[in-house]
């Protein structure tokens, strides 16, 4: 069982959940103050009480804990369900070279960096300097910056990377980038375009049709949770109805 060090990030699970740096020393919550320095040397899984007597379990956070609890969001992110779809459909794994635009909040960037390590790289482009700065902070905070090359650059001006396993576009005007993406990809590589609107899917599909791609498909991923009780069980009344459409195409 691993022991907690002063340079670790930890997940505190109790009445509320928090992802904090042990190096903070003391952490203030609505449920009381937690003395983090007392945790150094203890095993992950230990429990700690706040000054108000609330108990928190101390766990090692994974990438999803980081993305959902800590990553600062500016533009709209690609949600975890759609990130998972992208990873599954492209077989993304260690060693993959990925080109991405735009970086936005770097939610998808960080998710992919965790998959392509070691040996791979996510080359990500962001047009706006304010979004770029915030995204860069998120990438550094994730501890995955070794597997990301982030550029504050308009991808429509072109990109130098070649032999990409995957090119992911989540930006307005993605259809104009499709020919350049095709050139930058390995044969067998995947183009992925995330589009909030169906009109974008139509423009992107037309652009894909002009290049040599196969296996073109557009998917909407709907996730429905269930309410399970001892008596009657059924789907939850509400769900996230729409995020975006994901279009995939494979270069031949
Ligand atoms: C919806 S956000 C991307 C969110 C990101 N996928 C995430 O999960 O955090 C779209 C981003 O594309 C950027 N963008 C738009 N056109 C671009 C271009 N030509 N080159 C690079 N970035 C661009 C925008 O500034 C914006 O930050």
mmCIF file of C-alpha atoms and ligand atoms in Angstrom:
data_model
loop_
_atom_site.group_PDB
_atom_site.id
_atom_site.type_symbol
_atom_site.label_atom_id
_atom_site.label_comp_id
_atom_site.label_asym_id
_atom_site.label_seq_id
_atom_site.Cartn_x
_atom_site.Cartn_y
_atom_site.Cartn_z
ATOM 1 C CA UNK A 1 0.000 0.000 0.000
ATOM 2 C CA UNK A 2 1.446 3.348 -1.079
ATOM 3 C CA UNK A 3 2.108 6.046 1.496
ATOM 4 C CA UNK A 4 1.085 9.682 1.177
ATOM 5 C CA UNK A 5 3.877 12.223 0.567
ATOM 6 C CA UNK A 6 3.845 16.025 0.872
ATOM 7 C CA UNK A 7 3.984 16.373 -2.950
ATOM 8 C CA UNK A 8 0.865 14.222 -3.577
ATOM 9 C CA UNK A 9 -2.585 15.324 -4.667
ATOM 10 C CA UNK A 10 -5.275 13.556 -2.632
ATOM 11 C CA UNK A 11 -8.989 12.946 -3.002
ATOM 12 C CA UNK A 12 -10.999 13.648 0.178
ATOM 13 C CA UNK A 13 -14.332 11.805 0.071
ATOM 14 C CA UNK A 14 -16.917 12.706 2.703
ATOM 15 C CA UNK A 15 -20.120 14.778 2.831
ATOM 16 C CA UNK A 16 -18.462 16.757 0.009
ATOM 17 C CA UNK A 17 -15.530 15.711 -2.196
ATOM 18 C CA UNK A 18 -12.305 17.668 -2.677
ATOM 19 C CA UNK A 19 -9.096 17.178 -4.636
ATOM 20 C CA UNK A 20 -6.291 18.993 -2.806
ATOM 21 C CA UNK A 21 -2.495 19.254 -2.648
ATOM 22 C CA UNK A 22 -1.071 17.841 0.602
ATOM 23 C CA UNK A 23 1.523 20.657 0.403
ATOM 24 C CA UNK A 24 -1.282 23.134 1.316
ATOM 25 C CA UNK A 25 -0.834 21.973 4.913
ATOM 26 C CA UNK A 26 -4.318 22.985 6.069
ATOM 27 C CA UNK A 27 -7.563 22.815 4.068
ATOM 28 C CA UNK A 28 -10.696 24.763 5.019
ATOM 29 C CA UNK A 29 -14.145 23.375 4.111
ATOM 30 C CA UNK A 30 -17.766 24.051 5.168
ATOM 31 C CA UNK A 31 -17.427 20.825 7.135
ATOM 32 C CA UNK A 32 -14.457 22.112 9.163
ATOM 33 C CA UNK A 33 -10.690 22.388 8.771
ATOM 34 C CA UNK A 34 -8.551 19.410 7.742
ATOM 35 C CA UNK A 35 -4.923 19.187 8.840
ATOM 36 C CA UNK A 36 -3.329 17.702 5.705
ATOM 37 C CA UNK A 37 0.216 17.600 7.095
ATOM 38 C CA UNK A 38 -0.916 14.873 9.549
ATOM 39 C CA UNK A 39 -1.460 12.607 6.503
ATOM 40 C CA UNK A 40 2.186 12.499 5.351
ATOM 41 C CA UNK A 41 3.535 8.952 5.782
ATOM 42 C CA UNK A 42 0.044 7.438 6.242
ATOM 43 C CA UNK A 43 -1.330 4.859 3.783
ATOM 44 C CA UNK A 44 -3.799 5.828 1.024
ATOM 45 C CA UNK A 45 -7.235 4.695 2.210
ATOM 46 C CA UNK A 46 -6.782 6.205 5.676
ATOM 47 C CA UNK A 47 -9.639 8.254 7.186
ATOM 48 C CA UNK A 48 -9.242 11.734 8.673
ATOM 49 C CA UNK A 49 -11.622 13.864 10.786
ATOM 50 C CA UNK A 50 -12.155 17.599 10.236
ATOM 51 C CA UNK A 51 -12.250 20.115 13.107
ATOM 52 C CA UNK A 52 -16.096 19.712 13.042
ATOM 53 C CA UNK A 53 -15.829 15.935 13.446
ATOM 54 C CA UNK A 54 -16.704 15.035 9.826
ATOM 55 C CA UNK A 55 -14.916 11.944 8.466
ATOM 56 C CA UNK A 56 -13.193 11.947 5.061
ATOM 57 C CA UNK A 57 -11.598 8.970 3.261
ATOM 58 C CA UNK A 58 -8.252 9.829 1.692
ATOM 59 C CA UNK A 59 -7.747 8.256 -1.756
ATOM 60 C CA UNK A 60 -5.238 8.613 -4.602
ATOM 61 C CA UNK A 61 -7.073 10.530 -7.363
ATOM 62 C CA UNK A 62 -7.173 9.193 -10.922
ATOM 63 C CA UNK A 63 -7.391 11.197 -14.171
ATOM 64 C CA UNK A 64 -11.197 11.436 -14.020
ATOM 65 C CA UNK A 65 -11.118 12.802 -10.465
ATOM 66 C CA UNK A 66 -8.721 15.480 -11.694
ATOM 67 C CA UNK A 67 -10.809 16.340 -14.770
ATOM 68 C CA UNK A 68 -14.104 16.533 -12.913
ATOM 69 C CA UNK A 69 -13.033 18.166 -9.644
ATOM 70 C CA UNK A 70 -10.006 20.297 -10.377
ATOM 71 C CA UNK A 71 -9.601 21.304 -14.057
ATOM 72 C CA UNK A 72 -10.596 24.966 -14.562
ATOM 73 C CA UNK A 73 -13.236 25.290 -17.297
ATOM 74 C CA UNK A 74 -13.390 28.232 -19.702
ATOM 75 C CA UNK A 75 -14.897 27.133 -23.063
ATOM 76 C CA UNK A 76 -17.283 24.172 -23.160
ATOM 77 C CA UNK A 77 -15.478 20.863 -22.619
ATOM 78 C CA UNK A 78 -15.910 17.518 -24.377
ATOM 79 C CA UNK A 79 -17.705 15.529 -21.669
ATOM 80 C CA UNK A 80 -16.244 12.348 -20.216
ATOM 81 C CA UNK A 81 -18.777 10.145 -22.056
ATOM 82 C CA UNK A 82 -17.671 11.627 -25.414
ATOM 83 C CA UNK A 83 -13.952 11.466 -24.453
ATOM 84 C CA UNK A 84 -14.482 7.756 -23.726
ATOM 85 C CA UNK A 85 -16.181 7.237 -27.078
ATOM 86 C CA UNK A 86 -13.244 8.905 -28.863
ATOM 87 C CA UNK A 87 -10.729 6.727 -26.967
ATOM 88 C CA UNK A 88 -12.692 3.540 -27.649
ATOM 89 C CA UNK A 89 -13.388 4.106 -31.343
ATOM 90 C CA UNK A 90 -9.783 5.094 -32.179
ATOM 91 C CA UNK A 91 -8.129 2.503 -29.908
ATOM 92 C CA UNK A 92 -6.085 5.320 -28.378
ATOM 93 C CA UNK A 93 -3.201 3.980 -26.301
ATOM 94 C CA UNK A 94 0.436 4.517 -25.341
ATOM 95 C CA UNK A 95 2.641 5.714 -28.191
ATOM 96 C CA UNK A 96 -0.169 7.393 -30.185
ATOM 97 C CA UNK A 97 0.612 10.739 -31.868
ATOM 98 C CA UNK A 98 -2.451 12.964 -31.688
ATOM 99 C CA UNK A 99 -3.046 16.391 -33.251
ATOM 100 C CA UNK A 100 -5.866 18.400 -31.646
ATOM 101 C CA UNK A 101 -7.636 21.739 -32.173
ATOM 102 C CA UNK A 102 -8.831 23.698 -30.260
ATOM 103 C CA UNK A 103 -7.360 23.062 -26.863
ATOM 104 C CA UNK A 104 -10.137 25.045 -25.129
ATOM 105 C CA UNK A 105 -10.134 24.085 -21.446
ATOM 106 C CA UNK A 106 -7.764 21.137 -22.186
ATOM 107 C CA UNK A 107 -10.242 18.603 -20.790
ATOM 108 C CA UNK A 108 -9.927 16.286 -23.827
ATOM 109 C CA UNK A 109 -6.190 17.116 -24.146
ATOM 110 C CA UNK A 110 -5.484 15.925 -20.609
ATOM 111 C CA UNK A 111 -7.712 12.855 -20.982
ATOM 112 C CA UNK A 112 -5.790 11.861 -24.149
ATOM 113 C CA UNK A 113 -2.338 12.670 -22.648
ATOM 114 C CA UNK A 114 -3.075 10.120 -19.927
ATOM 115 C CA UNK A 115 -3.763 7.471 -22.602
ATOM 116 C CA UNK A 116 -0.849 8.123 -24.983
ATOM 117 C CA UNK A 117 1.869 8.023 -22.312
ATOM 118 C CA UNK A 118 4.530 6.798 -22.391
ATOM 119 C CA UNK A 119 5.979 7.347 -25.824
ATOM 120 C CA UNK A 120 3.090 9.260 -27.378
ATOM 121 C CA UNK A 121 2.255 12.957 -27.631
ATOM 122 C CA UNK A 122 -0.750 15.236 -27.958
ATOM 123 C CA UNK A 123 0.061 18.269 -30.163
ATOM 124 C CA UNK A 124 -2.692 20.740 -29.338
ATOM 125 C CA UNK A 125 -3.500 24.107 -30.950
ATOM 126 C CA UNK A 126 -5.442 26.994 -29.397
ATOM 127 C CA UNK A 127 -6.236 30.268 -31.138
ATOM 128 C CA UNK A 128 -7.077 32.478 -28.116
ATOM 129 C CA UNK A 129 -4.299 33.499 -25.748
ATOM 130 C CA UNK A 130 -6.613 33.684 -22.677
ATOM 131 C CA UNK A 131 -7.858 30.116 -23.253
ATOM 132 C CA UNK A 132 -4.301 28.971 -24.044
ATOM 133 C CA UNK A 133 -2.949 30.323 -20.709
ATOM 134 C CA UNK A 134 -5.705 28.666 -18.696
ATOM 135 C CA UNK A 135 -5.362 25.380 -20.639
ATOM 136 C CA UNK A 136 -1.579 25.382 -20.103
ATOM 137 C CA UNK A 137 -2.121 25.776 -16.331
ATOM 138 C CA UNK A 138 -4.534 22.830 -16.371
ATOM 139 C CA UNK A 139 -2.075 20.654 -18.318
ATOM 140 C CA UNK A 140 0.791 21.521 -15.930
ATOM 141 C CA UNK A 141 -1.441 20.914 -12.892
ATOM 142 C CA UNK A 142 -2.374 17.448 -14.234
ATOM 143 C CA UNK A 143 1.278 16.334 -14.134
ATOM 144 C CA UNK A 144 0.960 15.157 -17.763
ATOM 145 C CA UNK A 145 2.760 18.026 -19.535
ATOM 146 C CA UNK A 146 5.580 15.709 -20.686
ATOM 147 C CA UNK A 147 3.084 14.146 -23.123
ATOM 148 C CA UNK A 148 1.589 17.402 -24.429
ATOM 149 C CA UNK A 149 2.934 20.073 -26.768
ATOM 150 C CA UNK A 150 0.556 23.023 -26.489
ATOM 151 C CA UNK A 151 0.693 25.845 -29.044
ATOM 152 C CA UNK A 152 -1.035 29.223 -28.968
ATOM 153 C CA UNK A 153 -1.601 29.126 -32.744
ATOM 154 C CA UNK A 154 -4.375 29.145 -35.339
ATOM 155 C CA UNK A 155 -4.457 25.611 -36.759
ATOM 156 C CA UNK A 156 -5.822 26.902 -40.069
ATOM 157 C CA UNK A 157 -2.376 28.467 -40.673
ATOM 158 C CA UNK A 158 -1.073 24.883 -41.002
ATOM 159 C CA UNK A 159 0.802 22.461 -38.797
ATOM 160 C CA UNK A 160 4.127 20.699 -39.064
ATOM 161 C CA UNK A 161 3.314 17.371 -37.362
ATOM 162 C CA UNK A 162 3.079 14.324 -39.644
ATOM 163 C CA UNK A 163 2.170 10.639 -39.232
ATOM 164 C CA UNK A 164 -0.580 11.296 -36.701
ATOM 165 C CA UNK A 165 -2.530 8.287 -35.423
ATOM 166 C CA UNK A 166 -5.469 10.574 -34.620
ATOM 167 C CA UNK A 167 -6.494 14.147 -35.512
ATOM 168 C CA UNK A 168 -9.269 15.543 -33.289
ATOM 169 C CA UNK A 169 -11.087 18.744 -34.209
ATOM 170 C CA UNK A 170 -13.421 20.521 -31.785
ATOM 171 C CA UNK A 171 -13.696 23.998 -33.291
ATOM 172 C CA UNK A 172 -15.908 26.101 -35.515
ATOM 173 C CA UNK A 173 -14.920 25.648 -39.179
ATOM 174 C CA UNK A 174 -13.476 22.149 -38.666
ATOM 175 C CA UNK A 175 -14.507 21.263 -42.261
ATOM 176 C CA UNK A 176 -11.795 23.618 -43.604
ATOM 177 C CA UNK A 177 -9.106 21.697 -41.694
ATOM 178 C CA UNK A 178 -10.130 18.241 -43.011
ATOM 179 C CA UNK A 179 -7.807 18.248 -46.117
ATOM 180 C CA UNK A 180 -4.792 19.329 -43.991
ATOM 181 C CA UNK A 181 -5.688 16.739 -41.359
ATOM 182 C CA UNK A 182 -5.811 14.028 -44.042
ATOM 183 C CA UNK A 183 -2.260 14.944 -45.171
ATOM 184 C CA UNK A 184 -0.933 14.874 -41.607
ATOM 185 C CA UNK A 185 -2.308 11.411 -40.800
ATOM 186 C CA UNK A 186 -0.850 7.921 -41.127
ATOM 187 C CA UNK A 187 -2.863 5.602 -43.337
ATOM 188 C CA UNK A 188 -5.120 3.729 -40.931
ATOM 189 C CA UNK A 189 -5.255 6.793 -38.666
ATOM 190 C CA UNK A 190 -8.530 8.312 -37.457
ATOM 191 C CA UNK A 191 -10.043 11.725 -37.997
ATOM 192 C CA UNK A 192 -12.448 12.687 -35.186
ATOM 193 C CA UNK A 193 -14.668 15.757 -35.372
ATOM 194 C CA UNK A 194 -16.789 16.852 -32.412
ATOM 195 C CA UNK A 195 -19.730 19.028 -33.489
ATOM 196 C CA UNK A 196 -22.428 20.494 -31.211
ATOM 197 C CA UNK A 197 -24.710 21.193 -34.219
ATOM 198 C CA UNK A 198 -25.969 18.866 -36.955
ATOM 199 C CA UNK A 199 -25.284 21.563 -39.596
ATOM 200 C CA UNK A 200 -21.576 21.260 -38.699
ATOM 201 C CA UNK A 201 -21.784 17.475 -39.132
ATOM 202 C CA UNK A 202 -23.139 18.006 -42.664
ATOM 203 C CA UNK A 203 -20.298 20.398 -43.659
ATOM 204 C CA UNK A 204 -17.663 18.102 -42.114
ATOM 205 C CA UNK A 205 -19.135 15.006 -43.812
ATOM 206 C CA UNK A 206 -19.019 16.785 -47.198
ATOM 207 C CA UNK A 207 -15.334 17.672 -46.632
ATOM 208 C CA UNK A 208 -14.551 14.089 -45.558
ATOM 209 C CA UNK A 209 -16.215 12.870 -48.777
ATOM 210 C CA UNK A 210 -13.618 14.784 -50.840
ATOM 211 C CA UNK A 211 -10.673 12.825 -49.339
ATOM 212 C CA UNK A 212 -9.766 9.129 -49.189
ATOM 213 C CA UNK A 213 -11.400 8.050 -45.951
ATOM 214 C CA UNK A 214 -13.387 4.953 -45.084
ATOM 215 C CA UNK A 215 -15.603 3.871 -42.173
ATOM 216 C CA UNK A 216 -17.252 7.278 -41.891
ATOM 217 C CA UNK A 217 -19.819 7.399 -39.117
ATOM 218 C CA UNK A 218 -21.425 9.980 -36.845
ATOM 219 C CA UNK A 219 -22.407 8.937 -33.333
ATOM 220 C CA UNK A 220 -24.313 10.610 -30.538
ATOM 221 C CA UNK A 221 -23.566 9.091 -27.144
ATOM 222 C CA UNK A 222 -26.524 9.170 -24.736
ATOM 223 C CA UNK A 223 -25.928 7.988 -21.188
ATOM 224 C CA UNK A 224 -28.918 7.122 -19.003
ATOM 225 C CA UNK A 225 -28.579 6.392 -15.303
ATOM 226 C CA UNK A 226 -30.997 4.130 -13.438
ATOM 227 C CA UNK A 227 -32.724 4.522 -10.099
ATOM 228 C CA UNK A 228 -32.509 1.097 -8.447
ATOM 229 C CA UNK A 229 -34.561 0.513 -5.293
ATOM 230 C CA UNK A 230 -35.709 -2.611 -3.408
ATOM 231 C CA UNK A 231 -39.213 -2.174 -4.879
ATOM 232 C CA UNK A 232 -39.559 -0.513 -8.290
ATOM 233 C CA UNK A 233 -36.605 0.438 -10.449
ATOM 234 C CA UNK A 234 -36.543 2.638 -13.532
ATOM 235 C CA UNK A 235 -34.407 5.137 -15.498
ATOM 236 C CA UNK A 236 -33.762 8.498 -13.800
ATOM 237 C CA UNK A 237 -36.296 11.186 -14.732
ATOM 238 C CA UNK A 238 -33.643 13.581 -16.068
ATOM 239 C CA UNK A 239 -30.525 13.061 -18.138
ATOM 240 C CA UNK A 240 -27.979 15.087 -20.094
ATOM 241 C CA UNK A 241 -29.901 15.198 -23.366
ATOM 242 C CA UNK A 242 -27.335 16.572 -25.813
ATOM 243 C CA UNK A 243 -23.644 17.449 -25.824
ATOM 244 C CA UNK A 244 -22.370 16.899 -29.360
ATOM 245 C CA UNK A 245 -22.126 14.576 -32.361
ATOM 246 C CA UNK A 246 -18.852 12.743 -32.933
ATOM 247 C CA UNK A 247 -17.864 11.991 -36.527
ATOM 248 C CA UNK A 248 -15.169 9.370 -37.207
ATOM 249 C CA UNK A 249 -13.337 8.599 -40.460
ATOM 250 C CA UNK A 250 -10.359 6.321 -41.150
ATOM 251 C CA UNK A 251 -7.655 7.282 -43.678
ATOM 252 C CA UNK A 252 -6.917 4.820 -46.482
HETATM 253 C C1 LIG B 1 -15.231 24.072 -27.537
HETATM 254 S S1 LIG B 1 -13.596 24.576 -27.325
HETATM 255 C C2 LIG B 1 -12.650 23.079 -27.176
HETATM 256 C C3 LIG B 1 -12.838 22.404 -25.835
HETATM 257 C C4 LIG B 1 -11.893 21.241 -25.621
HETATM 258 N N1 LIG B 1 -12.109 20.169 -26.579
HETATM 259 C C5 LIG B 1 -12.008 20.686 -24.202
HETATM 260 O O1 LIG B 1 -12.436 19.508 -24.036
HETATM 261 O O2 LIG B 1 -11.672 21.404 -23.238
HETATM 262 C C6 LIG B 1 -13.168 25.108 -28.948
HETATM 263 C C7 LIG B 1 -11.835 25.858 -28.967
HETATM 264 O O3 LIG B 1 -11.348 25.936 -30.289
HETATM 265 C C8 LIG B 1 -10.600 27.139 -30.389
HETATM 266 N N2 LIG B 1 -10.410 27.427 -31.812
HETATM 267 C C9 LIG B 1 -11.347 27.872 -32.706
HETATM 268 N N3 LIG B 1 -10.794 28.004 -33.934
HETATM 269 C C10 LIG B 1 -9.481 27.630 -33.815
HETATM 270 C C11 LIG B 1 -8.382 27.576 -34.742
HETATM 271 N N4 LIG B 1 -8.527 27.936 -36.027
HETATM 272 N N5 LIG B 1 -7.160 27.135 -34.288
HETATM 273 C C12 LIG B 1 -7.017 26.774 -32.977
HETATM 274 N N6 LIG B 1 -8.032 26.843 -32.057
HETATM 275 C C13 LIG B 1 -9.234 27.253 -32.473
HETATM 276 C C14 LIG B 1 -11.486 28.121 -29.624
HETATM 277 O O4 LIG B 1 -10.784 29.276 -29.248
HETATM 278 C C15 LIG B 1 -11.930 27.286 -28.440
HETATM 279 O O5 LIG B 1 -11.072 27.430 -27.345
#
